[in-house]
Coordinates of C-alpha atoms and ligand atoms in Angstrom, one line a residue:
X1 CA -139.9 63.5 -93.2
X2 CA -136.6 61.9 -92.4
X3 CA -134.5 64.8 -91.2
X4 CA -130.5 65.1 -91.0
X5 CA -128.9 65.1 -87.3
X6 CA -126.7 67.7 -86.8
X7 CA -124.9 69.1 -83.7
X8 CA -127.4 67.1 -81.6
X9 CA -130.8 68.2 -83.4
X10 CA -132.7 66.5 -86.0
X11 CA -132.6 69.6 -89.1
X12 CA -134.4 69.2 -92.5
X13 CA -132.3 69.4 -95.3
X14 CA -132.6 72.0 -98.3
X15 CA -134.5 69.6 -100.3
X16 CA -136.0 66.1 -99.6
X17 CA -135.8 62.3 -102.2
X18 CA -138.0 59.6 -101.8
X19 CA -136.6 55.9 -100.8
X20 CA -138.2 53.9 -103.4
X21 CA -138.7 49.7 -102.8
X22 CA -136.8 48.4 -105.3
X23 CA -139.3 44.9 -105.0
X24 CA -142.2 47.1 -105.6
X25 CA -141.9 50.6 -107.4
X26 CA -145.2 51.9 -106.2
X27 CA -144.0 51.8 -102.6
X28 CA -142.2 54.6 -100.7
X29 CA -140.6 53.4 -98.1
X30 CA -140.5 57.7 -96.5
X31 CA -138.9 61.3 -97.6
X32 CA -135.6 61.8 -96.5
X33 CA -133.9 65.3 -96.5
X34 CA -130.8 66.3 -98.8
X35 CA -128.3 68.5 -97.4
X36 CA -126.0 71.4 -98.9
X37 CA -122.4 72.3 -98.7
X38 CA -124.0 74.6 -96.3
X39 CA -125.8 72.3 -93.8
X40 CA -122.6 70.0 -94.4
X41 CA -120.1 72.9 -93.3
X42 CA -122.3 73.5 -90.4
X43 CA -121.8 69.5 -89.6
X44 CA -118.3 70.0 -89.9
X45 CA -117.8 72.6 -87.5
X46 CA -120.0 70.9 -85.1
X47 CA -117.4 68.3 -84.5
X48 CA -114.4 70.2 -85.3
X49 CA -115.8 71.7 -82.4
X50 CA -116.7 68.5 -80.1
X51 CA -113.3 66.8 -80.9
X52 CA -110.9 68.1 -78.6
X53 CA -113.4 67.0 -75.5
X54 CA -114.5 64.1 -76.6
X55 CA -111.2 62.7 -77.8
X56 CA -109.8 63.2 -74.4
X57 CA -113.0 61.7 -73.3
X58 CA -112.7 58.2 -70.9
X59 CA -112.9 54.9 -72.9
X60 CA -115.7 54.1 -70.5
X61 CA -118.1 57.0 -71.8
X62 CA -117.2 55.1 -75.2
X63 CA -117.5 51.8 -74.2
X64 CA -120.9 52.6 -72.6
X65 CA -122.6 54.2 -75.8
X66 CA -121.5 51.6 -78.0
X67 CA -122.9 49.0 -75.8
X68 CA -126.4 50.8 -75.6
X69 CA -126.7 51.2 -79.5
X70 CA -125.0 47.4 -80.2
X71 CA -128.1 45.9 -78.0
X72 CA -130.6 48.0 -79.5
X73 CA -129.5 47.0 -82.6
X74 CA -129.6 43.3 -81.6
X75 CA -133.0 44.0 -79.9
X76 CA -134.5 45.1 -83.3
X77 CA -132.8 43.7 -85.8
X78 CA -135.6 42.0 -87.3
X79 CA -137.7 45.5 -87.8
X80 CA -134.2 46.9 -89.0
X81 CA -133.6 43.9 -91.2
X82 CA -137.2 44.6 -93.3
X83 CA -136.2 48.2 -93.6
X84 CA -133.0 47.5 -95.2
X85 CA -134.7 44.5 -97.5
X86 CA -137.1 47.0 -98.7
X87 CA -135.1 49.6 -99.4
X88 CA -132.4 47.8 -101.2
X89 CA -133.7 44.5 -102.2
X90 CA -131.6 41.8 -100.3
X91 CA -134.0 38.6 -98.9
X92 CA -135.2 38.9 -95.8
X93 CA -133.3 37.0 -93.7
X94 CA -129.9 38.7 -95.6
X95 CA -131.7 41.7 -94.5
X96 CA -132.0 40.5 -90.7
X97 CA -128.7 39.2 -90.8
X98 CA -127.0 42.4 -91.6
X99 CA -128.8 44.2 -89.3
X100 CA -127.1 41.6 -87.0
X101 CA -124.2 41.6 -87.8
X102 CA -124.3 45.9 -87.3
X103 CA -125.4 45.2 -83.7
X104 CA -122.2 42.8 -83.0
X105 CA -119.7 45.2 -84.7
X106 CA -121.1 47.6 -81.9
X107 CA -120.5 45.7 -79.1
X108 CA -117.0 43.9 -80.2
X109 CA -115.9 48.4 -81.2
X110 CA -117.7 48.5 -77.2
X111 CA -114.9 46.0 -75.8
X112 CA -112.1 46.8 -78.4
X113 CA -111.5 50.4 -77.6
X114 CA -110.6 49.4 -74.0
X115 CA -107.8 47.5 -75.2
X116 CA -106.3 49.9 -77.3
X117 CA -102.6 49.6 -76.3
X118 CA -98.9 51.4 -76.4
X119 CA -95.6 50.9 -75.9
X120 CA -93.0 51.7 -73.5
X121 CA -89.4 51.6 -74.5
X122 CA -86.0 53.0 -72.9
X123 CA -84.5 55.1 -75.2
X124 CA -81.0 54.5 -76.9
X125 CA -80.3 57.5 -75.3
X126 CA -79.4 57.0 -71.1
X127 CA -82.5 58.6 -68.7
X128 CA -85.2 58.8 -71.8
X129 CA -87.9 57.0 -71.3
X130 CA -90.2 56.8 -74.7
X131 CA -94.0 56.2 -75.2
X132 CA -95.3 55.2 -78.0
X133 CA -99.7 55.7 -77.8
X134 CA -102.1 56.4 -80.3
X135 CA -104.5 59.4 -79.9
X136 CA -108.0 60.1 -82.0
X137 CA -107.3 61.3 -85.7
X138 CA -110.1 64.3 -85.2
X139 CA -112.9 64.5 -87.2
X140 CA -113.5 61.5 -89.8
X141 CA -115.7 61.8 -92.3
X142 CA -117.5 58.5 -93.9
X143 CA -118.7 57.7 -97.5
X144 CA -120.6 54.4 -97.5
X145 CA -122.5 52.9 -100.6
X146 CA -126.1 51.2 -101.2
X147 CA -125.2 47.6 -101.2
X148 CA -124.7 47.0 -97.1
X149 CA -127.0 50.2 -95.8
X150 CA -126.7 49.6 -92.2
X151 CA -123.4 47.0 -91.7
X152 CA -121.1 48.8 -93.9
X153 CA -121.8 52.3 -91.5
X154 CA -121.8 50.6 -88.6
X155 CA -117.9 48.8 -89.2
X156 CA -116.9 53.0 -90.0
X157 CA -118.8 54.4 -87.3
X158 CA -118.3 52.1 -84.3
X159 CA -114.7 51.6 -84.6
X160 CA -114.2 55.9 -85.3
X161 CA -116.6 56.4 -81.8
X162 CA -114.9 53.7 -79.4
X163 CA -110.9 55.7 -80.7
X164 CA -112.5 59.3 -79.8
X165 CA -113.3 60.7 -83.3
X166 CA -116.0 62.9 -84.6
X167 CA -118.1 61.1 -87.4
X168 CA -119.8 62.5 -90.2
X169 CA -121.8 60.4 -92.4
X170 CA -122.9 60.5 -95.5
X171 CA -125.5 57.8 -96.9
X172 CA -125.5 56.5 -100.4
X173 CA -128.2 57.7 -102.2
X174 CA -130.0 54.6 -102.8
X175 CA -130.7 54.0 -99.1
X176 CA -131.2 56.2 -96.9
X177 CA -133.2 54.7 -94.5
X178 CA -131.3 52.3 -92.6
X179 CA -128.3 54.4 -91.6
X180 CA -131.5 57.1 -90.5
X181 CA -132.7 54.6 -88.3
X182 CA -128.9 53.7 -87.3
X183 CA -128.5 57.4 -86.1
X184 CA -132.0 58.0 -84.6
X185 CA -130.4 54.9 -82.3
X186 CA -127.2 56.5 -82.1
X187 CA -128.7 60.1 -81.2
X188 CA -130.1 58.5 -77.9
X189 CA -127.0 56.9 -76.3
X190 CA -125.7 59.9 -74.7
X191 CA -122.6 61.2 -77.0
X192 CA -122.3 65.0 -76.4
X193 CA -123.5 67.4 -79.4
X194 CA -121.5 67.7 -82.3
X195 CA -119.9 64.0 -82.1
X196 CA -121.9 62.2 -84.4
X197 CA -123.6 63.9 -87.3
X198 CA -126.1 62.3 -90.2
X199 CA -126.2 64.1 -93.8
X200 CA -128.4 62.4 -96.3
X201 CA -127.5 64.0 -99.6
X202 CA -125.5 63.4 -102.8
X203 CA -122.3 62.4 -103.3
X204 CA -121.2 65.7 -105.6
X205 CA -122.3 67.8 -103.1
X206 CA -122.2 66.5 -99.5
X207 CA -119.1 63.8 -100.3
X208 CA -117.4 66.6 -102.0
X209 CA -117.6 69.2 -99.2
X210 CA -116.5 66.7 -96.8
X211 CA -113.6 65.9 -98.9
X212 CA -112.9 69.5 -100.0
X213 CA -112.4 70.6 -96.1
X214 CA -109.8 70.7 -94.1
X215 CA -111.0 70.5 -90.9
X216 CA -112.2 66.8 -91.6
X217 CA -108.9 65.1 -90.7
X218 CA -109.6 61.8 -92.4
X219 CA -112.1 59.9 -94.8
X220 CA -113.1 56.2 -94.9
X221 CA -114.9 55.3 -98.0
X222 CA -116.5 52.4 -99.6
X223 CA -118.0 52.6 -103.5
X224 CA -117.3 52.0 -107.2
X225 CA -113.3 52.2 -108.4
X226 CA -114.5 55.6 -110.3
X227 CA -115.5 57.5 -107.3
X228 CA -113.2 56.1 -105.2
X229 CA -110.1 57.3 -107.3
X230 CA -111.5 60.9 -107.1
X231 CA -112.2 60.6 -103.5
X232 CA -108.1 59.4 -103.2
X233 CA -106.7 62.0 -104.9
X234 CA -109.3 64.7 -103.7
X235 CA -107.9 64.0 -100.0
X236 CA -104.6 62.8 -100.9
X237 CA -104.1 66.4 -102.4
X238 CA -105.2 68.1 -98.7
X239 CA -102.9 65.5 -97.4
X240 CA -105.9 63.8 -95.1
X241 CA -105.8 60.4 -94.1
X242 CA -107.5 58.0 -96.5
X243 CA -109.0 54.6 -96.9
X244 CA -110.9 53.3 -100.1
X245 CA -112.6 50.1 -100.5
X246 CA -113.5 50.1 -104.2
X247 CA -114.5 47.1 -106.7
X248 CA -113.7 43.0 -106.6
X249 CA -114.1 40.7 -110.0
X250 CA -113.3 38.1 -107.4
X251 CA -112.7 34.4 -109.0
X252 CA -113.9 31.0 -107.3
X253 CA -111.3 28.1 -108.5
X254 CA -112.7 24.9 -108.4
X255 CA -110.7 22.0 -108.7
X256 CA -111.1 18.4 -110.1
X257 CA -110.9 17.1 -106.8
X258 CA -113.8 19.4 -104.9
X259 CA -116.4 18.3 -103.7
X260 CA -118.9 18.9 -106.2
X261 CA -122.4 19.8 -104.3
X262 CA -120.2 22.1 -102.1
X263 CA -118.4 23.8 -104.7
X264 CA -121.9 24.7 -106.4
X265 CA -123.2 25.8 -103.4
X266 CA -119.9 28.2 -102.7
X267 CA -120.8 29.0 -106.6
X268 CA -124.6 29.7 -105.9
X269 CA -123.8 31.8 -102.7
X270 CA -121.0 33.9 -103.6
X271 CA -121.9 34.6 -107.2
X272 CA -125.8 35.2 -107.0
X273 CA -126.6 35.6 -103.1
X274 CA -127.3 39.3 -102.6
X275 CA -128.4 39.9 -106.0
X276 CA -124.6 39.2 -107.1
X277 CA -124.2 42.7 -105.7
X278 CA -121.0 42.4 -103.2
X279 CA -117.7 43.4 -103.3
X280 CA -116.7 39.7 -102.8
X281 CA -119.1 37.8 -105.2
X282 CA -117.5 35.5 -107.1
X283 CA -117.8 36.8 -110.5
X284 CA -115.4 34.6 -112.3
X285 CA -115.7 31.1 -111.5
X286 CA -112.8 29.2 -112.9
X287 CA -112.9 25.8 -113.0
X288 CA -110.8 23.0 -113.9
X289 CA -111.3 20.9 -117.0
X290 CA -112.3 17.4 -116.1
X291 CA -114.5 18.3 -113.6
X292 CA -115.8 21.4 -116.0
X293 CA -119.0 19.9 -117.6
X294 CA -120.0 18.3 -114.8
X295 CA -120.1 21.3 -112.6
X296 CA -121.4 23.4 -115.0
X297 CA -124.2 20.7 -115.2
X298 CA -125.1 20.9 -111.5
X299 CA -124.9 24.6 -111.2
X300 CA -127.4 25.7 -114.1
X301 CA -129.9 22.6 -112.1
X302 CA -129.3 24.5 -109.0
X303 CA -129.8 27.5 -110.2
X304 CA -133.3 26.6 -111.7
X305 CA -134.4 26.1 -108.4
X306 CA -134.0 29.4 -106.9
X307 CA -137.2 32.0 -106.2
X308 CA -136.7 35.2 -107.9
X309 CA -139.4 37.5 -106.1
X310 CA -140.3 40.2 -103.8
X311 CA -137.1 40.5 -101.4
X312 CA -139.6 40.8 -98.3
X313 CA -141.5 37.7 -98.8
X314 CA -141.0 33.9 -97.7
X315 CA -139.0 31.3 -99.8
X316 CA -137.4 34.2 -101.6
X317 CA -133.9 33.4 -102.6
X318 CA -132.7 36.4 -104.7
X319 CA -134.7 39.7 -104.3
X320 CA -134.5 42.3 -107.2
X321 CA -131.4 44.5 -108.9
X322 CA -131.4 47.8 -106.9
X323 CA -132.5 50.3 -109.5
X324 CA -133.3 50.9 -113.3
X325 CA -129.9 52.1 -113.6
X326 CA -127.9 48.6 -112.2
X327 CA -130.6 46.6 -114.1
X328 CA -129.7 48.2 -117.6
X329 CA -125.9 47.7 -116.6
X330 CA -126.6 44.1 -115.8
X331 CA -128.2 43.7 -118.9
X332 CA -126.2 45.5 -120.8
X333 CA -123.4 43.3 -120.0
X334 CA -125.0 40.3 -120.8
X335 CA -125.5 41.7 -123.9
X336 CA -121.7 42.4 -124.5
X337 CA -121.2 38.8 -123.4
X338 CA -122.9 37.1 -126.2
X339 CA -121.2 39.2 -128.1
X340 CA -118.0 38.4 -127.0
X341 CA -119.4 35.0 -127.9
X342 CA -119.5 33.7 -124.4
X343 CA -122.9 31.1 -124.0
X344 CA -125.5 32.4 -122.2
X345 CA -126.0 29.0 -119.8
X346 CA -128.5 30.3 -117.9
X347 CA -130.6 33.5 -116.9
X348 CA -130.2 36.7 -117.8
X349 CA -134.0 37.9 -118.5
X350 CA -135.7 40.5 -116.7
X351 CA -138.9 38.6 -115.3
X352 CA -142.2 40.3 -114.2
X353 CA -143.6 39.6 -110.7
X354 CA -146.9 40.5 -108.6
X355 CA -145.4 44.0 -108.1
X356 CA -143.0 46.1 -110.7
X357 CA -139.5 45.4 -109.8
X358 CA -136.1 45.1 -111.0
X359 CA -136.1 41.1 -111.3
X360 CA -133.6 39.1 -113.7
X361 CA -132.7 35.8 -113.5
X362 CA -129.2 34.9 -112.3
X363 CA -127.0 34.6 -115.7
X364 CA -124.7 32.2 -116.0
X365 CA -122.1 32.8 -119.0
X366 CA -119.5 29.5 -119.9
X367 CA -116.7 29.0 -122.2
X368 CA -115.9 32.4 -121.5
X369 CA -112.3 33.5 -121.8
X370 CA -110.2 36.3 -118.8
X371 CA -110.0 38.3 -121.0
X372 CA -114.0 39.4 -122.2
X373 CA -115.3 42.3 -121.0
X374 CA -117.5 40.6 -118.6
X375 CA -114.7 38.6 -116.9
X376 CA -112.2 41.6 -116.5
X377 CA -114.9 44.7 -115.1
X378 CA -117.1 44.7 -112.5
X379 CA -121.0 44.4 -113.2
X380 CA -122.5 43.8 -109.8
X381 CA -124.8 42.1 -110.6
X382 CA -126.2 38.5 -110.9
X383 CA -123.9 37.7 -113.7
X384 CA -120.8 35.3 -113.6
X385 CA -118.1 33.6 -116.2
X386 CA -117.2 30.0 -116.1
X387 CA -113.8 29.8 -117.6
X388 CA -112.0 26.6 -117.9
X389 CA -108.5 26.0 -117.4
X390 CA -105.9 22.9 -117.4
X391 CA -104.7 22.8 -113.9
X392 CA -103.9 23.8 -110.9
X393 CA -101.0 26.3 -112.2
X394 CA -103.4 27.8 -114.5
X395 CA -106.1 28.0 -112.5
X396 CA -104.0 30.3 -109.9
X397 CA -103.0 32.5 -112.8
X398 CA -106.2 33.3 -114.3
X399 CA -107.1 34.0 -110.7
X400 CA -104.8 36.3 -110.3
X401 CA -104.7 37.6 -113.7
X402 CA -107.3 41.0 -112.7
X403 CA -106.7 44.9 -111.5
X404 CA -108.6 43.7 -108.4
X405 CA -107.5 41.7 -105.4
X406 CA -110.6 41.7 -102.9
X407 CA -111.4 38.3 -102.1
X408 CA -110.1 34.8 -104.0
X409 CA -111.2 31.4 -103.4
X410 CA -110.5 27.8 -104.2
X411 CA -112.7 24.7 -103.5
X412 CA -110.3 21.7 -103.4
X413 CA -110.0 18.2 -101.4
X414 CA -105.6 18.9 -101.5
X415 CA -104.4 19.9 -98.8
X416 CA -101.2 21.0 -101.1
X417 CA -103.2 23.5 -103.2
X418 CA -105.1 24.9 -100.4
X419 CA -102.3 25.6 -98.6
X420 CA -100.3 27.1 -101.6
X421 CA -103.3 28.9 -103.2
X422 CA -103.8 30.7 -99.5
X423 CA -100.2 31.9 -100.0
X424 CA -100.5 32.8 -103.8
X425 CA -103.5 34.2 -104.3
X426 CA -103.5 37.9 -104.9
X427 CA -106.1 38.9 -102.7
X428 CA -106.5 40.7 -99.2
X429 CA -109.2 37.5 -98.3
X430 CA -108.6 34.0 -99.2
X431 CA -111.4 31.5 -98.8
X432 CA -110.6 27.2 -98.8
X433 CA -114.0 25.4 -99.6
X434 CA -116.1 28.3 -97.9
X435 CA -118.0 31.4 -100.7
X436 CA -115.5 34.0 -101.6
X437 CA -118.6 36.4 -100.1
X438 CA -119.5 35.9 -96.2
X439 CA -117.1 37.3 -93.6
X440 CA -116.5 37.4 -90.0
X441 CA -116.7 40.7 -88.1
X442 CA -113.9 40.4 -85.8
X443 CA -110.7 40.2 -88.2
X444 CA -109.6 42.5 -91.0
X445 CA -111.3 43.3 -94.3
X446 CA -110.3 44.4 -97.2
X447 CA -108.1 44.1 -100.6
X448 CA -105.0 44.7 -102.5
X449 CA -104.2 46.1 -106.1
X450 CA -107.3 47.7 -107.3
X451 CA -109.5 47.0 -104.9
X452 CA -108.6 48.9 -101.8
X453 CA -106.0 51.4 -100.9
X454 CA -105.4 52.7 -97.3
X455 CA -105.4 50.2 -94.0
X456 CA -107.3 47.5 -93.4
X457 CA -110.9 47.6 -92.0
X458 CA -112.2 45.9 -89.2
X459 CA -111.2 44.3 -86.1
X460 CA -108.3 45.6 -84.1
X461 CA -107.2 46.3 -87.3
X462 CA -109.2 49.2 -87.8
X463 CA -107.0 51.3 -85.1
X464 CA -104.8 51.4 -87.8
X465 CA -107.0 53.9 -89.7
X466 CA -108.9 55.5 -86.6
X467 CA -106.1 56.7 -84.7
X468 CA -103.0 58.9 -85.0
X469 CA -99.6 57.4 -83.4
X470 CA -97.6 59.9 -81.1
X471 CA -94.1 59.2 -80.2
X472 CA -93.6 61.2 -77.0
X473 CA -89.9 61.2 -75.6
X474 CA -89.4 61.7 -71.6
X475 CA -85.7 62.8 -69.8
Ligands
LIG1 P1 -120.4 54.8 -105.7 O1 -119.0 55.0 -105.9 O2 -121.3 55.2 -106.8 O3 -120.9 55.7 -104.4 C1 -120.3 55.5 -103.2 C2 -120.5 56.7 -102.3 O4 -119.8 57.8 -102.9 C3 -122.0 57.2 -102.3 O5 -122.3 57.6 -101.0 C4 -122.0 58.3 -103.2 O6 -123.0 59.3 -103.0 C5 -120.6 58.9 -103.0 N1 -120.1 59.8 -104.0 C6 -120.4 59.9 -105.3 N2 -119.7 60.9 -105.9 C7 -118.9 61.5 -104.9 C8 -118.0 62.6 -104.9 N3 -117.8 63.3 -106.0 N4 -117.4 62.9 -103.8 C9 -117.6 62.2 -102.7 N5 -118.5 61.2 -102.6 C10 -119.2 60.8 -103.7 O7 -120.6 53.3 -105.3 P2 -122.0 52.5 -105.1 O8 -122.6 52.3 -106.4 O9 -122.8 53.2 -104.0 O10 -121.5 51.1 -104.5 C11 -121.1 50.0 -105.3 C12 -119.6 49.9 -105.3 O11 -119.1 49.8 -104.0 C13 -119.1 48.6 -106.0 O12 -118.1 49.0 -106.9 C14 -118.7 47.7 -104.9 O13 -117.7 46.8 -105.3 C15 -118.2 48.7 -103.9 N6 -118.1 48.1 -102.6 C16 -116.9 47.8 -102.1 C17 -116.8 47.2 -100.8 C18 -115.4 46.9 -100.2 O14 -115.3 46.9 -99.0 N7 -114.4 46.7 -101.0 C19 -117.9 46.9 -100.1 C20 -119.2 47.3 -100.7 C21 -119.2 47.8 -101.9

């Protein structure tokens, strides 16, 4: 039994799920314990009660801790890396690289919060002085969601630990087992009781007493535009600080003058890497019309070359859908894509495999218009549109045409449009010639419009969201 870690001791929960292998049904991965409001109000007192110490803590303490858990991550980030592919279906080396990229956000969050700076002013007024520093928000309490189990935790948790706050996690459902072996790390690197605490459970119940109580200051959460939306106006209406990260229906522009084989391989990566199941897959792939049939041509061969299979095992390129559930909502919007009367190019079948999983084939819709169904709404899945267009102009306003504003790119040999498409395109990322999917760890993240509401995440960014501002006047 996995158990919840709470003021410092591992607890069980009041009832425990399985973590089922999405490549292989008839595995479970372990048993992992589900906490109630009550075991989540006991959390939140435990670090209501550790703030005020450990936010006037030294940054060295904090820099310290996050060094020890960033190399331990590094050290075992290929046993960390299988754990996450099993439980949520990724390839192995995505797997591996995630876990990665969690050790390295540790250890940049280990360096960053030493060089957390204020300001110093004279005041307009004569003999003032005024300081300007910023100061822990409290207790922060984090909603994360199945797609990156261990990297999308680690960029809330490091960057809320190196400012002095309290963290309170709460896993999605799905996959519990990366961010349990994340804290078991994490509960050995010498934070006092009560600073970091784990609660496995579900969203109505453990995300809801979290946002439901005031003594969690702020909440930083990632998920689906739905739950995000309640999550806003649930903490909005306490008056907490808030940051959502919801949805992306992220377009790919590709030009007449791209280079072909590496706009198919942008196409390839950021549509159908990861299952298709990223914030920042390319979704809509809008491409222009006398390079159209062509690149349509050398996508679908492309495509036929990639392994659909077991997520853990070599020469894998796309591992399975995460669960029944995403599988019937890929497929059911494929079905409402044919009969939008969009072509079904490519894929789109579930396929059997050695072990019972969610498998489908990428699908690949064309002649599809921006304003289907499947072109306007997230799917998350393995599922894009081609949609044509007549130029440059038009290709930037389809792109922008969408609630969401995540990540855009264009693949394009003109300087001109790259350099005006970077400035146009309504999106928090913009990618030249690189997948819209696939981003540093060191500079903000994040979207506009529908996507995300609240400041920025990552980088030196994330201070923005992790600590408070105080103005303090001196005569
Ligand atoms: P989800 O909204 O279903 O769940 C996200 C989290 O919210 C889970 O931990 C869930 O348990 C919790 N939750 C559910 N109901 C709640 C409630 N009433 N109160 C509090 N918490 C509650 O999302 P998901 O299916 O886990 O994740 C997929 C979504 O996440 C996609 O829409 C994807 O685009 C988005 N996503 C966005 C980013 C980004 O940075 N923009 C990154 C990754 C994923």
């Amino acid at each position: 039994m996995h158990q919840n870690y709470v003021n410092g001791a591992w607890v069980d929960g009041a009832s425990a799920v399985a973590n089922i292998n999405p490549s292989d049904t008839a595995d479970v991965i372990g048993h992992y314990a589900q906490a109630d409001a009550a075991q989540t109000c006991l959390a939140i007192a435990a670090a209501a009660a550790a703030a005020p110490a450990w936010g006037c803590s030294g940054t060295q303490a904090r820099a310290d801790a996050l060094d020890k858990i960033g190399s331990e991550i590094l050290a075992r980030k290929d046993e960390l890396g299988r754990l996450l592919s099993r439980e949520e279906g990724k390839t192995l080396p995505e797997g591996i690289g995630e876990a990665g990229r969690a050790g390295a956000i540790f250890k940049f969050f280990a360096q960053e919060c030493l060089r957390l700076r204020g300001d110093k002013l004279a005041s307009v007024r004569p003999g003032i002085d005024v300081e300007v520093t910023r100061e822990p928000v409290g207790v922060v309490g984090i909603i994360a969601p199945w797609n990156f189990p261990i990297a999308i935790p680690a960029w809330k948790i490091a960057p809320a630990l190196a400012y002095g706050n309290c963290v309170l996690i709460k896993p999605a459902e799905l996959v519990p087992g990366s961010v349990w072996a994340l804290a078991e790390i994490i509960s050995r690197a010498g934070l006092p009781d009560g600073v970091f605490n784990l609660l496995m459970g579900r969203g109505g119940v453990v995300g809801q007493t979290l946002l439901d109580d005031r003594r969690v200051d702020a909440i930083s959460f990632t998920g689906s535009v739905t739950t995000g939306a309640r999550v806003a106006q649930a903490a909005i209406g306490r008056m907490a600080k808030v940051q959502i990260e919801m949805g992306g229906k992220n377009p790919l522009v590709v030009l007449n003058d791209a280079d072909l084989a590496n706009a198919v391989n942008c196409a390839v990566q950021g549509s159908f890497f990861s299952t298709g199941q990223r914030c920042t897959a390319s979704s809509r792939i809008i491409v222009e019309k006398g390079v159209y049939p062509a690149f349509v041509a050398a996508l679908k061969e492309k495509l036929a070359g990639l392994n659909i299979g077991d997520a853990l095992k070599a020469g894998t390129d796309i591992g399975p859908v995460v669960d029944a559930a995403q599988l019937e909502q890929d497929l059911q919007y494929i079905r409402i894509g044919r009969d939008e009367g969009a072509t079904l190019a490519f894929g789109g079948q579930r396929v059997r495999r050695d072990t019972e999983g969610f498998y489908l084939t990428p699908a690949l819709f064309t002649d599809c218009s921006n304003d289907m169904r499947i072109s306007r709404e997230e799917i998350f899945g393995p599922v894009a549109s081609v949609i044509p267009a007549d130029n440059y102009e038009h290709a930037l306003a389809l792109a922008n045409d969408t609630e969401f504003g995540l990540s855009s790119g264009i693949c394009t040999g003109s300087l001109k449009h790259a350099t005006h498409f970077k400035r146009h395109a309504q999106a928090g990322m913009v990618m030249v010639n690189v997948a819209t999917a696939g981003v540093d760890y060191h500079v903000p993240f994040g979207g506009r419009k529908g996507s995300s509401y609240g400041s920025r995440e990552q980088g030196s960014y994330a201070a923005e969201f992790f600590t408070s501002v105080k103005t303090a006047y001196c005569g």
